[in-house]
């Protein structure tokens, strides 16, 4: 029920040549409910909380969230999805953050107001990730 993974930063992205350690924790009722994903490597991203928890629709429980009308049931977890779908979604999220639903407000503000500074911070942490391997 606990998986430790390493994601390699895709080419031509801010995270290129970086290695990010993460933890997937599967609930007892998986696959009916999604795992949680937490980066153990320090990340600077709008959709990753400062303590590493990933906030992405595919990791939200199935169904409709009455408090989040922007997110459809099709975007949320479904029992037919697997780890590959999660990892593809997270890699896509790293490249294309959802600024409308930030988990890290400081990163979100910097992304919006100082995009070059945001990219510099991401590259700095990506370089540091090589030292942590």
JSON list of N, CA and C in Angstrom, two decimals, residues 37-84:
[
{"chain": "A", "resi": 37, "resn": "UNK", "atom": "N", "xyz": [-0.61, 11.27, -3.19]},
{"chain": "A", "resi": 37, "resn": "UNK", "atom": "CA", "xyz": [0.76, 11.39, -3.70]},
{"chain": "A", "resi": 37, "resn": "UNK", "atom": "C", "xyz": [1.43, 12.57, -3.03]},
{"chain": "A", "resi": 38, "resn": "UNK", "atom": "N", "xyz": [2.61, 12.31, -2.49]},
{"chain": "A", "resi": 38, "resn": "UNK", "atom": "CA", "xyz": [3.39, 13.35, -1.82]},
{"chain": "A", "resi": 38, "resn": "UNK", "atom": "C", "xyz": [4.81, 13.34, -2.37]},
{"chain": "A", "resi": 39, "resn": "UNK", "atom": "N", "xyz": [5.26, 14.49, -2.83]},
{"chain": "A", "resi": 39, "resn": "UNK", "atom": "CA", "xyz": [6.66, 14.61, -3.25]},
{"chain": "A", "resi": 39, "resn": "UNK", "atom": "C", "xyz": [7.53, 14.69, -2.01]},
{"chain": "A", "resi": 40, "resn": "UNK", "atom": "N", "xyz": [8.58, 13.90, -1.98]},
{"chain": "A", "resi": 40, "resn": "UNK", "atom": "CA", "xyz": [9.58, 13.96, -0.91]},
{"chain": "A", "resi": 40, "resn": "UNK", "atom": "C", "xyz": [10.70, 14.91, -1.29]},
{"chain": "A", "resi": 41, "resn": "UNK", "atom": "N", "xyz": [10.87, 15.14, -2.58]},
{"chain": "A", "resi": 41, "resn": "UNK", "atom": "CA", "xyz": [11.81, 16.13, -3.08]},
{"chain": "A", "resi": 41, "resn": "UNK", "atom": "C", "xyz": [11.14, 17.49, -2.99]},
{"chain": "A", "resi": 42, "resn": "UNK", "atom": "N", "xyz": [11.86, 18.51, -2.55]},
{"chain": "A", "resi": 42, "resn": "UNK", "atom": "CA", "xyz": [11.30, 19.86, -2.47]},
{"chain": "A", "resi": 42, "resn": "UNK", "atom": "C", "xyz": [10.88, 20.32, -3.86]},
{"chain": "A", "resi": 43, "resn": "UNK", "atom": "N", "xyz": [9.60, 20.72, -3.97]},
{"chain": "A", "resi": 43, "resn": "UNK", "atom": "CA", "xyz": [9.05, 21.16, -5.25]},
{"chain": "A", "resi": 43, "resn": "UNK", "atom": "C", "xyz": [8.51, 22.58, -5.10]},
{"chain": "A", "resi": 44, "resn": "UNK", "atom": "N", "xyz": [8.56, 23.34, -6.19]},
{"chain": "A", "resi": 44, "resn": "UNK", "atom": "CA", "xyz": [7.99, 24.68, -6.24]},
{"chain": "A", "resi": 44, "resn": "UNK", "atom": "C", "xyz": [7.02, 24.67, -7.41]},
{"chain": "A", "resi": 45, "resn": "UNK", "atom": "N", "xyz": [5.74, 24.49, -7.08]},
{"chain": "A", "resi": 45, "resn": "UNK", "atom": "CA", "xyz": [4.72, 24.34, -8.12]},
{"chain": "A", "resi": 45, "resn": "UNK", "atom": "C", "xyz": [3.37, 24.77, -7.57]},
{"chain": "A", "resi": 46, "resn": "UNK", "atom": "N", "xyz": [2.58, 25.36, -8.42]},
{"chain": "A", "resi": 46, "resn": "UNK", "atom": "CA", "xyz": [1.26, 25.86, -8.03]},
{"chain": "A", "resi": 46, "resn": "UNK", "atom": "C", "xyz": [0.36, 24.78, -7.46]},
{"chain": "A", "resi": 47, "resn": "UNK", "atom": "N", "xyz": [0.43, 23.57, -8.01]},
{"chain": "A", "resi": 47, "resn": "UNK", "atom": "CA", "xyz": [-0.50, 22.50, -7.66]},
{"chain": "A", "resi": 47, "resn": "UNK", "atom": "C", "xyz": [0.09, 21.46, -6.72]},
{"chain": "A", "resi": 48, "resn": "UNK", "atom": "N", "xyz": [1.19, 21.85, -6.05]},
{"chain": "A", "resi": 48, "resn": "UNK", "atom": "CA", "xyz": [1.81, 21.00, -5.05]},
{"chain": "A", "resi": 48, "resn": "UNK", "atom": "C", "xyz": [1.95, 21.82, -3.77]},
{"chain": "A", "resi": 49, "resn": "UNK", "atom": "N", "xyz": [1.31, 21.36, -2.70]},
{"chain": "A", "resi": 49, "resn": "UNK", "atom": "CA", "xyz": [1.38, 22.06, -1.43]},
{"chain": "A", "resi": 49, "resn": "UNK", "atom": "C", "xyz": [2.84, 22.19, -0.99]},
{"chain": "A", "resi": 50, "resn": "UNK", "atom": "N", "xyz": [3.14, 23.16, -0.16]},
{"chain": "A", "resi": 50, "resn": "UNK", "atom": "CA", "xyz": [4.51, 23.40, 0.28]},
{"chain": "A", "resi": 50, "resn": "UNK", "atom": "C", "xyz": [5.10, 22.18, 1.00]},
{"chain": "A", "resi": 51, "resn": "UNK", "atom": "N", "xyz": [4.26, 21.34, 1.58]},
{"chain": "A", "resi": 51, "resn": "UNK", "atom": "CA", "xyz": [4.74, 20.12, 2.25]},
{"chain": "A", "resi": 51, "resn": "UNK", "atom": "C", "xyz": [4.72, 18.90, 1.32]},
{"chain": "A", "resi": 52, "resn": "UNK", "atom": "N", "xyz": [4.48, 19.12, 0.01]},
{"chain": "A", "resi": 52, "resn": "UNK", "atom": "CA", "xyz": [4.66, 18.07, -0.99]},
{"chain": "A", "resi": 52, "resn": "UNK", "atom": "C", "xyz": [3.42, 17.36, -1.49]},
{"chain": "A", "resi": 53, "resn": "UNK", "atom": "N", "xyz": [2.27, 17.56, -0.87]},
{"chain": "A", "resi": 53, "resn": "UNK", "atom": "CA", "xyz": [1.06, 16.85, -1.31]},
{"chain": "A", "resi": 53, "resn": "UNK", "atom": "C", "xyz": [0.60, 17.39, -2.66]},
{"chain": "A", "resi": 54, "resn": "UNK", "atom": "N", "xyz": [0.35, 16.46, -3.58]},
{"chain": "A", "resi": 54, "resn": "UNK", "atom": "CA", "xyz": [-0.07, 16.81, -4.93]},
{"chain": "A", "resi": 54, "resn": "UNK", "atom": "C", "xyz": [-1.58, 17.06, -4.93]},
{"chain": "A", "resi": 55, "resn": "UNK", "atom": "N", "xyz": [-1.97, 18.16, -5.51]},
{"chain": "A", "resi": 55, "resn": "UNK", "atom": "CA", "xyz": [-3.39, 18.50, -5.63]},
{"chain": "A", "resi": 55, "resn": "UNK", "atom": "C", "xyz": [-3.74, 18.51, -7.11]},
{"chain": "A", "resi": 56, "resn": "UNK", "atom": "N", "xyz": [-4.33, 17.40, -7.55]},
{"chain": "A", "resi": 56, "resn": "UNK", "atom": "CA", "xyz": [-4.70, 17.24, -8.95]},
{"chain": "A", "resi": 56, "resn": "UNK", "atom": "C", "xyz": [-6.00, 16.43, -8.99]},
{"chain": "A", "resi": 57, "resn": "UNK", "atom": "N", "xyz": [-6.84, 16.73, -9.94]},
{"chain": "A", "resi": 57, "resn": "UNK", "atom": "CA", "xyz": [-8.18, 16.14, -10.00]},
{"chain": "A", "resi": 57, "resn": "UNK", "atom": "C", "xyz": [-8.18, 14.62, -9.95]},
{"chain": "A", "resi": 58, "resn": "UNK", "atom": "N", "xyz": [-7.27, 13.99, -10.66]},
{"chain": "A", "resi": 58, "resn": "UNK", "atom": "CA", "xyz": [-7.26, 12.53, -10.75]},
{"chain": "A", "resi": 58, "resn": "UNK", "atom": "C", "xyz": [-7.05, 11.87, -9.38]},
{"chain": "A", "resi": 59, "resn": "UNK", "atom": "N", "xyz": [-6.52, 12.62, -8.42]},
{"chain": "A", "resi": 59, "resn": "UNK", "atom": "CA", "xyz": [-6.30, 12.08, -7.08]},
{"chain": "A", "resi": 59, "resn": "UNK", "atom": "C", "xyz": [-7.43, 12.44, -6.11]},
{"chain": "A", "resi": 60, "resn": "UNK", "atom": "N", "xyz": [-8.48, 13.06, -6.62]},
{"chain": "A", "resi": 60, "resn": "UNK", "atom": "CA", "xyz": [-9.64, 13.37, -5.79]},
{"chain": "A", "resi": 60, "resn": "UNK", "atom": "C", "xyz": [-10.63, 12.22, -5.85]},
{"chain": "A", "resi": 61, "resn": "UNK", "atom": "N", "xyz": [-11.32, 11.92, -4.76]},
{"chain": "A", "resi": 61, "resn": "UNK", "atom": "CA", "xyz": [-12.27, 10.80, -4.73]},
{"chain": "A", "resi": 61, "resn": "UNK", "atom": "C", "xyz": [-13.31, 10.91, -5.85]},
{"chain": "A", "resi": 62, "resn": "UNK", "atom": "N", "xyz": [-13.86, 9.77, -6.27]},
{"chain": "A", "resi": 62, "resn": "UNK", "atom": "CA", "xyz": [-14.83, 9.78, -7.36]},
{"chain": "A", "resi": 62, "resn": "UNK", "atom": "C", "xyz": [-16.08, 10.58, -7.03]},
{"chain": "A", "resi": 63, "resn": "UNK", "atom": "N", "xyz": [-16.77, 10.98, -8.09]},
{"chain": "A", "resi": 63, "resn": "UNK", "atom": "CA", "xyz": [-18.04, 11.68, -7.92]},
{"chain": "A", "resi": 63, "resn": "UNK", "atom": "C", "xyz": [-17.91, 13.16, -8.18]},
{"chain": "A", "resi": 64, "resn": "UNK", "atom": "N", "xyz": [-18.91, 13.89, -7.73]},
{"chain": "A", "resi": 64, "resn": "UNK", "atom": "CA", "xyz": [-18.98, 15.33, -7.94]},
{"chain": "A", "resi": 64, "resn": "UNK", "atom": "C", "xyz": [-18.73, 16.03, -6.60]},
{"chain": "A", "resi": 65, "resn": "UNK", "atom": "N", "xyz": [-17.94, 17.09, -6.64]},
{"chain": "A", "resi": 65, "resn": "UNK", "atom": "CA", "xyz": [-17.68, 17.88, -5.45]},
{"chain": "A", "resi": 65, "resn": "UNK", "atom": "C", "xyz": [-18.55, 19.14, -5.53]},
{"chain": "A", "resi": 66, "resn": "UNK", "atom": "N", "xyz": [-19.52, 19.25, -4.66]},
{"chain": "A", "resi": 66, "resn": "UNK", "atom": "CA", "xyz": [-20.45, 20.38, -4.68]},
{"chain": "A", "resi": 66, "resn": "UNK", "atom": "C", "xyz": [-19.73, 21.71, -4.45]},
{"chain": "A", "resi": 67, "resn": "UNK", "atom": "N", "xyz": [-18.55, 21.68, -3.83]},
{"chain": "A", "resi": 67, "resn": "UNK", "atom": "CA", "xyz": [-17.81, 22.91, -3.54]},
{"chain": "A", "resi": 67, "resn": "UNK", "atom": "C", "xyz": [-16.84, 23.29, -4.66]},
{"chain": "A", "resi": 68, "resn": "UNK", "atom": "N", "xyz": [-16.73, 22.44, -5.69]},
{"chain": "A", "resi": 68, "resn": "UNK", "atom": "CA", "xyz": [-15.80, 22.71, -6.78]},
{"chain": "A", "resi": 68, "resn": "UNK", "atom": "C", "xyz": [-16.50, 22.42, -8.11]},
{"chain": "A", "resi": 69, "resn": "UNK", "atom": "N", "xyz": [-17.24, 23.38, -8.60]},
{"chain": "A", "resi": 69, "resn": "UNK", "atom": "CA", "xyz": [-18.01, 23.21, -9.83]},
{"chain": "A", "resi": 69, "resn": "UNK", "atom": "C", "xyz": [-17.11, 23.13, -11.07]},
{"chain": "A", "resi": 70, "resn": "UNK", "atom": "N", "xyz": [-15.86, 23.58, -10.96]},
{"chain": "A", "resi": 70, "resn": "UNK", "atom": "CA", "xyz": [-14.94, 23.54, -12.11]},
{"chain": "A", "resi": 70, "resn": "UNK", "atom": "C", "xyz": [-14.48, 22.11, -12.43]},
{"chain": "A", "resi": 71, "resn": "UNK", "atom": "N", "xyz": [-14.56, 21.23, -11.47]},
{"chain": "A", "resi": 71, "resn": "UNK", "atom": "CA", "xyz": [-14.03, 19.88, -11.62]},
{"chain": "A", "resi": 71, "resn": "UNK", "atom": "C", "xyz": [-15.17, 18.89, -11.86]},
{"chain": "A", "resi": 72, "resn": "UNK", "atom": "N", "xyz": [-15.13, 18.23, -13.02]},
{"chain": "A", "resi": 72, "resn": "UNK", "atom": "CA", "xyz": [-16.18, 17.27, -13.34]},
{"chain": "A", "resi": 72, "resn": "UNK", "atom": "C", "xyz": [-15.83, 15.89, -12.78]},
{"chain": "A", "resi": 73, "resn": "UNK", "atom": "N", "xyz": [-16.84, 15.04, -12.69]},
{"chain": "A", "resi": 73, "resn": "UNK", "atom": "CA", "xyz": [-16.62, 13.67, -12.21]},
{"chain": "A", "resi": 73, "resn": "UNK", "atom": "C", "xyz": [-15.66, 12.91, -13.11]},
{"chain": "A", "resi": 74, "resn": "UNK", "atom": "N", "xyz": [-15.64, 13.23, -14.40]},
{"chain": "A", "resi": 74, "resn": "UNK", "atom": "CA", "xyz": [-14.74, 12.55, -15.34]},
{"chain": "A", "resi": 74, "resn": "UNK", "atom": "C", "xyz": [-13.28, 12.89, -15.11]},
{"chain": "A", "resi": 75, "resn": "UNK", "atom": "N", "xyz": [-13.01, 14.03, -14.48]},
{"chain": "A", "resi": 75, "resn": "UNK", "atom": "CA", "xyz": [-11.64, 14.44, -14.20]},
{"chain": "A", "resi": 75, "resn": "UNK", "atom": "C", "xyz": [-11.11, 13.81, -12.92]},
{"chain": "A", "resi": 76, "resn": "UNK", "atom": "N", "xyz": [-12.01, 13.35, -12.07]},
{"chain": "A", "resi": 76, "resn": "UNK", "atom": "CA", "xyz": [-11.64, 12.80, -10.77]},
{"chain": "A", "resi": 76, "resn": "UNK", "atom": "C", "xyz": [-11.31, 11.31, -10.90]},
{"chain": "A", "resi": 77, "resn": "UNK", "atom": "N", "xyz": [-10.92, 10.72, -9.80]},
{"chain": "A", "resi": 77, "resn": "UNK", "atom": "CA", "xyz": [-10.56, 9.31, -9.76]},
{"chain": "A", "resi": 77, "resn": "UNK", "atom": "C", "xyz": [-11.72, 8.43, -10.19]},
{"chain": "A", "resi": 78, "resn": "UNK", "atom": "N", "xyz": [-11.38, 7.41, -10.96]},
{"chain": "A", "resi": 78, "resn": "UNK", "atom": "CA", "xyz": [-12.31, 6.34, -11.32]},
{"chain": "A", "resi": 78, "resn": "UNK", "atom": "C", "xyz": [-11.58, 5.02, -11.12]},
{"chain": "A", "resi": 79, "resn": "UNK", "atom": "N", "xyz": [-12.24, 3.98, -10.65]},
{"chain": "A", "resi": 79, "resn": "UNK", "atom": "CA", "xyz": [-11.57, 2.71, -10.36]},
{"chain": "A", "resi": 79, "resn": "UNK", "atom": "C", "xyz": [-10.86, 2.07, -11.55]},
{"chain": "A", "resi": 80, "resn": "UNK", "atom": "N", "xyz": [-11.20, 2.46, -12.77]},
{"chain": "A", "resi": 80, "resn": "UNK", "atom": "CA", "xyz": [-10.52, 1.88, -13.94]},
{"chain": "A", "resi": 80, "resn": "UNK", "atom": "C", "xyz": [-9.15, 2.50, -14.18]},
{"chain": "A", "resi": 81, "resn": "UNK", "atom": "N", "xyz": [-8.84, 3.59, -13.48]},
{"chain": "A", "resi": 81, "resn": "UNK", "atom": "CA", "xyz": [-7.55, 4.25, -13.66]},
{"chain": "A", "resi": 81, "resn": "UNK", "atom": "C", "xyz": [-6.47, 3.52, -12.86]},
{"chain": "A", "resi": 82, "resn": "UNK", "atom": "N", "xyz": [-5.25, 3.69, -13.28]},
{"chain": "A", "resi": 82, "resn": "UNK", "atom": "CA", "xyz": [-4.14, 3.05, -12.59]},
{"chain": "A", "resi": 82, "resn": "UNK", "atom": "C", "xyz": [-3.01, 4.02, -12.35]},
{"chain": "A", "resi": 83, "resn": "UNK", "atom": "N", "xyz": [-1.91, 3.50, -11.86]},
{"chain": "A", "resi": 83, "resn": "UNK", "atom": "CA", "xyz": [-0.75, 4.32, -11.52]},
{"chain": "A", "resi": 83, "resn": "UNK", "atom": "C", "xyz": [-0.21, 5.04, -12.76]},
{"chain": "A", "resi": 84, "resn": "UNK", "atom": "N", "xyz": [-0.23, 4.38, -13.90]},
{"chain": "A", "resi": 84, "resn": "UNK", "atom": "CA", "xyz": [0.27, 5.01, -15.11]},
{"chain": "A", "resi": 84, "resn": "UNK", "atom": "C", "xyz": [-0.50, 6.30, -15.42]}
]
